[in-house]
XYZ file of C-alpha atoms in Angstrom:
320
model
C -21.371 -39.313 12.676
C -22.457 -35.920 14.014
C -19.638 -33.367 13.627
C -18.991 -30.624 15.973
C -18.908 -27.093 14.149
C -18.432 -25.301 16.909
C -15.365 -26.544 18.396
C -14.202 -26.778 14.704
C -14.509 -23.336 14.617
C -12.548 -22.717 17.897
C -9.710 -25.201 16.398
C -9.445 -22.322 13.701
C -8.962 -19.801 16.270
C -4.905 -19.983 15.457
C -3.737 -19.680 11.779
C -0.986 -22.179 12.448
C -4.159 -25.001 13.468
C -3.874 -26.782 10.056
C -5.307 -30.066 12.160
C -8.344 -27.639 12.313
C -8.299 -27.147 8.467
C -8.890 -30.815 8.297
C -11.711 -31.264 10.397
C -13.072 -28.044 8.464
C -12.813 -29.945 5.691
C -14.416 -33.034 7.074
C -17.380 -31.213 8.144
C -17.844 -29.696 5.015
C -18.619 -33.138 3.116
C -20.585 -34.282 6.096
C -23.103 -31.183 6.135
C -21.926 -28.382 3.247
C -24.740 -26.445 4.166
C -24.315 -26.340 8.450
C -20.406 -26.043 7.380
C -20.828 -22.821 5.375
C -20.986 -20.166 8.137
C -17.351 -21.648 9.124
C -16.174 -21.546 5.792
C -17.288 -18.195 5.359
C -15.262 -17.168 8.249
C -12.500 -18.404 6.885
C -12.789 -17.074 3.679
C -13.151 -13.003 5.573
C -9.769 -14.093 7.609
C -8.098 -14.940 4.273
C -9.304 -11.665 2.816
C -8.441 -9.703 5.936
C -5.324 -11.162 5.400
C -5.040 -10.028 1.802
C -6.115 -6.573 2.593
C -3.375 -6.655 5.317
C -0.704 -7.722 3.091
C -1.648 -5.268 0.149
C -1.544 -2.261 2.798
C 2.032 -2.809 4.419
C 3.072 -3.407 0.537
C 2.238 -0.011 -0.080
C 3.311 1.651 3.486
C 5.558 4.233 3.858
C 8.397 2.420 5.126
C 10.919 2.848 7.479
C 14.757 1.674 5.541
C 16.508 2.289 8.801
C 14.281 0.235 11.007
C 13.080 -2.364 7.879
C 14.670 -5.826 7.178
C 13.419 -9.320 6.030
C 13.304 -10.484 9.473
C 11.054 -7.827 10.390
C 8.998 -8.405 7.585
C 8.799 -11.903 7.793
C 7.271 -11.487 11.834
C 4.657 -9.015 10.639
C 3.281 -11.082 8.319
C 3.192 -13.623 10.690
C 1.212 -11.015 13.293
C -0.894 -10.172 10.108
C -1.922 -13.445 9.651
C -2.873 -14.000 13.054
C -4.539 -10.392 13.053
C -6.883 -11.400 10.034
C -8.017 -14.936 11.913
C -8.942 -13.176 15.357
C -10.512 -10.043 13.561
C -12.687 -12.526 11.404
C -13.715 -15.072 14.384
C -14.067 -12.161 17.310
C -18.452 -10.861 17.394
C -19.836 -10.420 14.059
C -16.217 -9.996 12.338
C -15.671 -7.602 9.158
C -19.566 -9.089 8.310
C -18.319 -10.565 5.290
C -18.845 -13.679 6.888
C -22.097 -13.159 7.606
C -22.510 -11.677 3.372
C -21.627 -14.572 2.714
C -23.595 -16.476 4.298
C -26.592 -14.826 3.120
C -25.897 -14.366 -0.522
C -24.910 -18.468 -1.077
C -27.778 -19.288 1.062
C -26.165 -21.203 4.593
C -28.517 -22.116 7.416
C -28.619 -18.553 8.633
C -29.446 -16.980 5.357
C -33.561 -15.970 5.031
C -35.672 -18.522 3.773
C -37.737 -18.398 0.305
C -40.280 -15.819 0.079
C -38.847 -13.385 2.912
C -36.654 -11.378 0.757
C -33.323 -13.550 0.100
C -33.083 -16.720 -2.134
C -31.515 -19.640 -1.376
C -28.749 -21.107 -3.873
C -28.779 -24.642 -4.407
C -26.698 -26.275 -7.155
C -27.976 -27.337 -10.498
C -28.338 -31.353 -9.616
C -30.494 -30.224 -6.187
C -27.318 -30.893 -4.086
C -26.186 -27.972 -1.626
C -22.277 -27.920 -2.180
C -23.198 -25.437 -5.187
C -22.062 -22.796 -2.563
C -18.551 -23.914 -2.958
C -17.881 -23.149 -6.283
C -19.282 -19.516 -5.966
C -17.691 -19.001 -2.720
C -14.670 -19.689 -4.452
C -15.998 -17.349 -7.426
C -16.718 -14.329 -5.289
C -12.992 -15.396 -3.397
C -11.309 -14.512 -6.416
C -13.585 -11.599 -7.233
C -12.986 -10.275 -3.850
C -9.263 -11.223 -4.217
C -8.515 -9.030 -7.536
C -10.406 -6.009 -6.170
C -8.781 -6.246 -3.095
C -5.443 -5.868 -5.488
C -6.111 -3.535 -7.652
C -7.334 -1.396 -4.822
C -3.922 -1.190 -2.827
C -1.673 -1.402 -6.041
C -4.050 1.720 -7.246
C -0.204 3.085 -8.177
C 2.348 1.246 -7.229
C 4.712 1.598 -10.778
C 6.667 -1.648 -9.668
C 9.826 -0.733 -10.925
C 12.103 1.869 -12.130
C 11.949 1.680 -15.400
C 7.252 1.883 -15.238
C 8.360 4.955 -12.292
C 10.290 7.095 -14.139
C 7.692 5.935 -17.681
C 4.820 7.740 -15.677
C 6.598 10.257 -13.651
C 8.637 11.658 -16.112
C 6.308 14.259 -17.952
C 5.448 15.841 -14.665
C 8.942 16.389 -13.198
C 10.068 17.653 -16.552
C 7.697 20.583 -15.920
C 8.785 20.624 -12.263
C 12.855 20.516 -13.404
C 12.139 23.430 -15.868
C 10.826 25.614 -13.076
C 13.602 25.044 -10.384
C 16.678 24.851 -13.272
C 17.719 21.404 -12.789
C 17.774 18.400 -14.290
C 14.995 15.511 -14.452
C 17.106 13.165 -13.282
C 17.473 15.023 -9.717
C 13.525 15.499 -9.481
C 12.999 12.028 -10.372
C 15.689 10.514 -8.291
C 14.373 12.385 -4.985
C 10.909 11.300 -6.156
C 12.476 8.438 -5.715
C 14.427 8.191 -3.154
C 11.176 9.339 -0.761
C 8.946 6.491 -2.323
C 10.940 4.045 -2.932
C 10.027 3.979 -6.668
C 6.308 5.054 -6.448
C 5.986 1.725 -4.072
C 5.800 3.241 -0.511
C 4.266 7.020 0.193
C 1.356 8.406 2.646
C -2.120 6.698 2.279
C -5.117 7.189 3.962
C -7.054 5.549 6.504
C -8.747 3.842 3.543
C -5.447 2.492 1.922
C -5.790 4.932 -0.874
C -2.503 7.060 -2.060
C -1.688 10.842 -1.045
C 0.333 10.787 -4.135
C 3.012 12.647 -1.918
C 5.717 11.951 -4.197
C 8.365 13.755 -2.268
C 7.224 13.663 1.832
C 6.070 16.851 2.242
C 4.724 17.752 5.496
C 1.698 19.749 6.284
C 2.270 22.456 8.438
C -0.125 25.084 10.045
C -0.215 27.077 6.293
C -0.994 23.954 4.495
C -5.062 24.010 3.881
C -5.464 21.155 1.516
C -5.782 17.627 2.266
C -3.451 15.290 4.889
C -2.898 12.567 6.269
C -1.434 11.321 9.877
C 1.019 8.715 9.612
C 4.253 7.230 11.232
C 7.311 8.705 10.014
C 11.304 8.215 10.812
C 13.109 11.538 11.618
C 16.815 12.083 12.729
C 17.355 14.135 15.977
C 21.043 14.616 17.088
C 21.776 12.137 14.660
C 19.482 9.407 16.392
C 16.745 7.865 14.085
C 13.250 8.561 15.733
C 9.721 7.556 15.262
C 6.880 9.883 15.106
C 3.380 10.687 13.919
C 3.154 13.481 11.680
C 0.968 14.876 9.376
C 1.607 14.706 5.111
C 0.336 16.587 2.368
C -2.490 14.022 0.087
C -3.553 15.199 -3.458
C -5.311 13.511 -6.132
C -2.976 12.922 -8.576
C 0.713 13.022 -9.175
C 0.645 15.727 -11.440
C -0.475 18.267 -8.415
C 2.226 16.907 -6.452
C 4.719 17.902 -8.968
C 3.096 21.424 -9.058
C 3.390 21.435 -5.405
C 7.046 20.629 -4.684
C 8.223 22.720 -7.698
C 6.537 25.707 -5.835
C 7.257 25.305 -2.720
C 10.975 25.229 -3.661
C 10.585 27.670 -6.307
C 8.722 30.477 -3.696
C 10.956 29.785 -0.782
C 14.498 31.782 -0.326
C 15.290 28.718 2.102
C 15.672 26.223 -1.230
C 17.580 28.999 -3.376
C 21.060 27.324 -3.226
C 19.006 24.154 -4.640
C 18.175 26.145 -7.920
C 19.652 26.015 -10.920
C 21.908 23.637 -10.669
C 21.508 21.978 -14.340
C 23.111 18.530 -14.496
C 24.589 18.998 -11.099
C 22.448 16.818 -9.211
C 24.891 16.463 -5.982
C 25.156 20.218 -5.967
C 21.038 20.435 -5.792
C 20.903 17.723 -3.152
C 23.146 19.772 -0.728
C 21.246 22.670 -1.711
C 17.506 21.163 -0.587
C 19.723 19.716 2.924
C 21.154 23.288 3.764
C 17.621 24.390 3.020
C 16.672 21.636 5.366
C 14.416 19.567 3.654
C 15.619 16.473 5.259
C 16.786 15.558 8.662
C 18.855 12.364 7.505
C 22.530 13.646 7.172
C 23.123 11.152 4.315
C 20.017 12.766 2.319
C 22.069 14.566 -0.373
C 24.351 11.680 -0.833
C 21.298 9.397 -1.358
C 19.560 11.292 -3.958
C 23.125 11.515 -5.661
C 23.616 8.328 -5.517
C 20.352 7.109 -6.454
C 20.633 9.550 -9.412
C 23.728 8.016 -11.041
C 22.651 4.081 -10.010
C 22.116 1.444 -12.841
C 18.601 1.774 -11.826
C 18.392 4.766 -13.282
C 20.309 5.047 -16.032
C 18.228 2.292 -17.423
C 15.191 3.595 -16.757
C 15.978 6.870 -18.816
C 17.185 4.700 -21.344
C 14.044 3.028 -21.607
C 11.930 6.506 -21.394
C 14.792 7.773 -24.413
C 14.161 5.010 -26.788
C 9.804 4.334 -26.166
C 9.969 1.714 -23.898
C 6.679 2.001 -22.573
C 4.056 5.213 -22.516
C 3.775 8.006 -20.010
C 0.517 7.026 -18.045
C -1.251 10.593 -16.809
C -2.980 10.376 -13.492
C -4.791 14.169 -13.966
């Protein structure tokens, strides 16, 4: 029985169409080589979905608006977006590349600069195994790229950032705990920070804006400001660095050299006093900013992370 692959591709225009996937499986069993372009498009949509998810996970979040429900709906929308992108025109080009590489019907013929790839037994379904290998390799690469700097938990974050925080704290005359608490608040323990368009991190650990006097790299991302007690979504330019060390150095320089933050300096272990000095100097518009820093500094998560650092659990990983 002939299988209409064009109809099968149309049936897969929505990610919820499970019957379309069943038809695609039957198509692959009936004519593996002809089904390759359709399967390659499905791989492209899965890969695109993985990239979108990784970008969402590493995005600079808005805790006042984010919720489990919004994240669920965003995930559903991303799944459909991935399918739509892969099926429009030439998609992202991944499917076409796979077809050429794996020897589908659109691949260049032997002797014309291309190579067809058949299974060892001479059949055409060897591309299924190769497609699986490519999928695993591409998926691993996507996760590694998106998680280039995602410590993942307070212990890992503190372990990695402590050497840089120590240097900044000494310059500012405050405790390491205070500096780490502010960085943890701004980035949710390193999981969220402004990113470049290609998904690489800005290493901006303190949410520092890029004003007219800033001549370094910058990233433009959505942010949340509080104006007149009302949260307002905006798009702003943030400073970008090549490493966390640069971010901590610039942070210490900004606070230490700007008289606006004089009341935040030299507070020692008085984390609340340091945080109030930041707000007094206009560091953040969030009226609860000082309270949040103090709460994180005194949280069980911070105590556990500092205890682990003191006991030598894990070794700091330099990013310079």
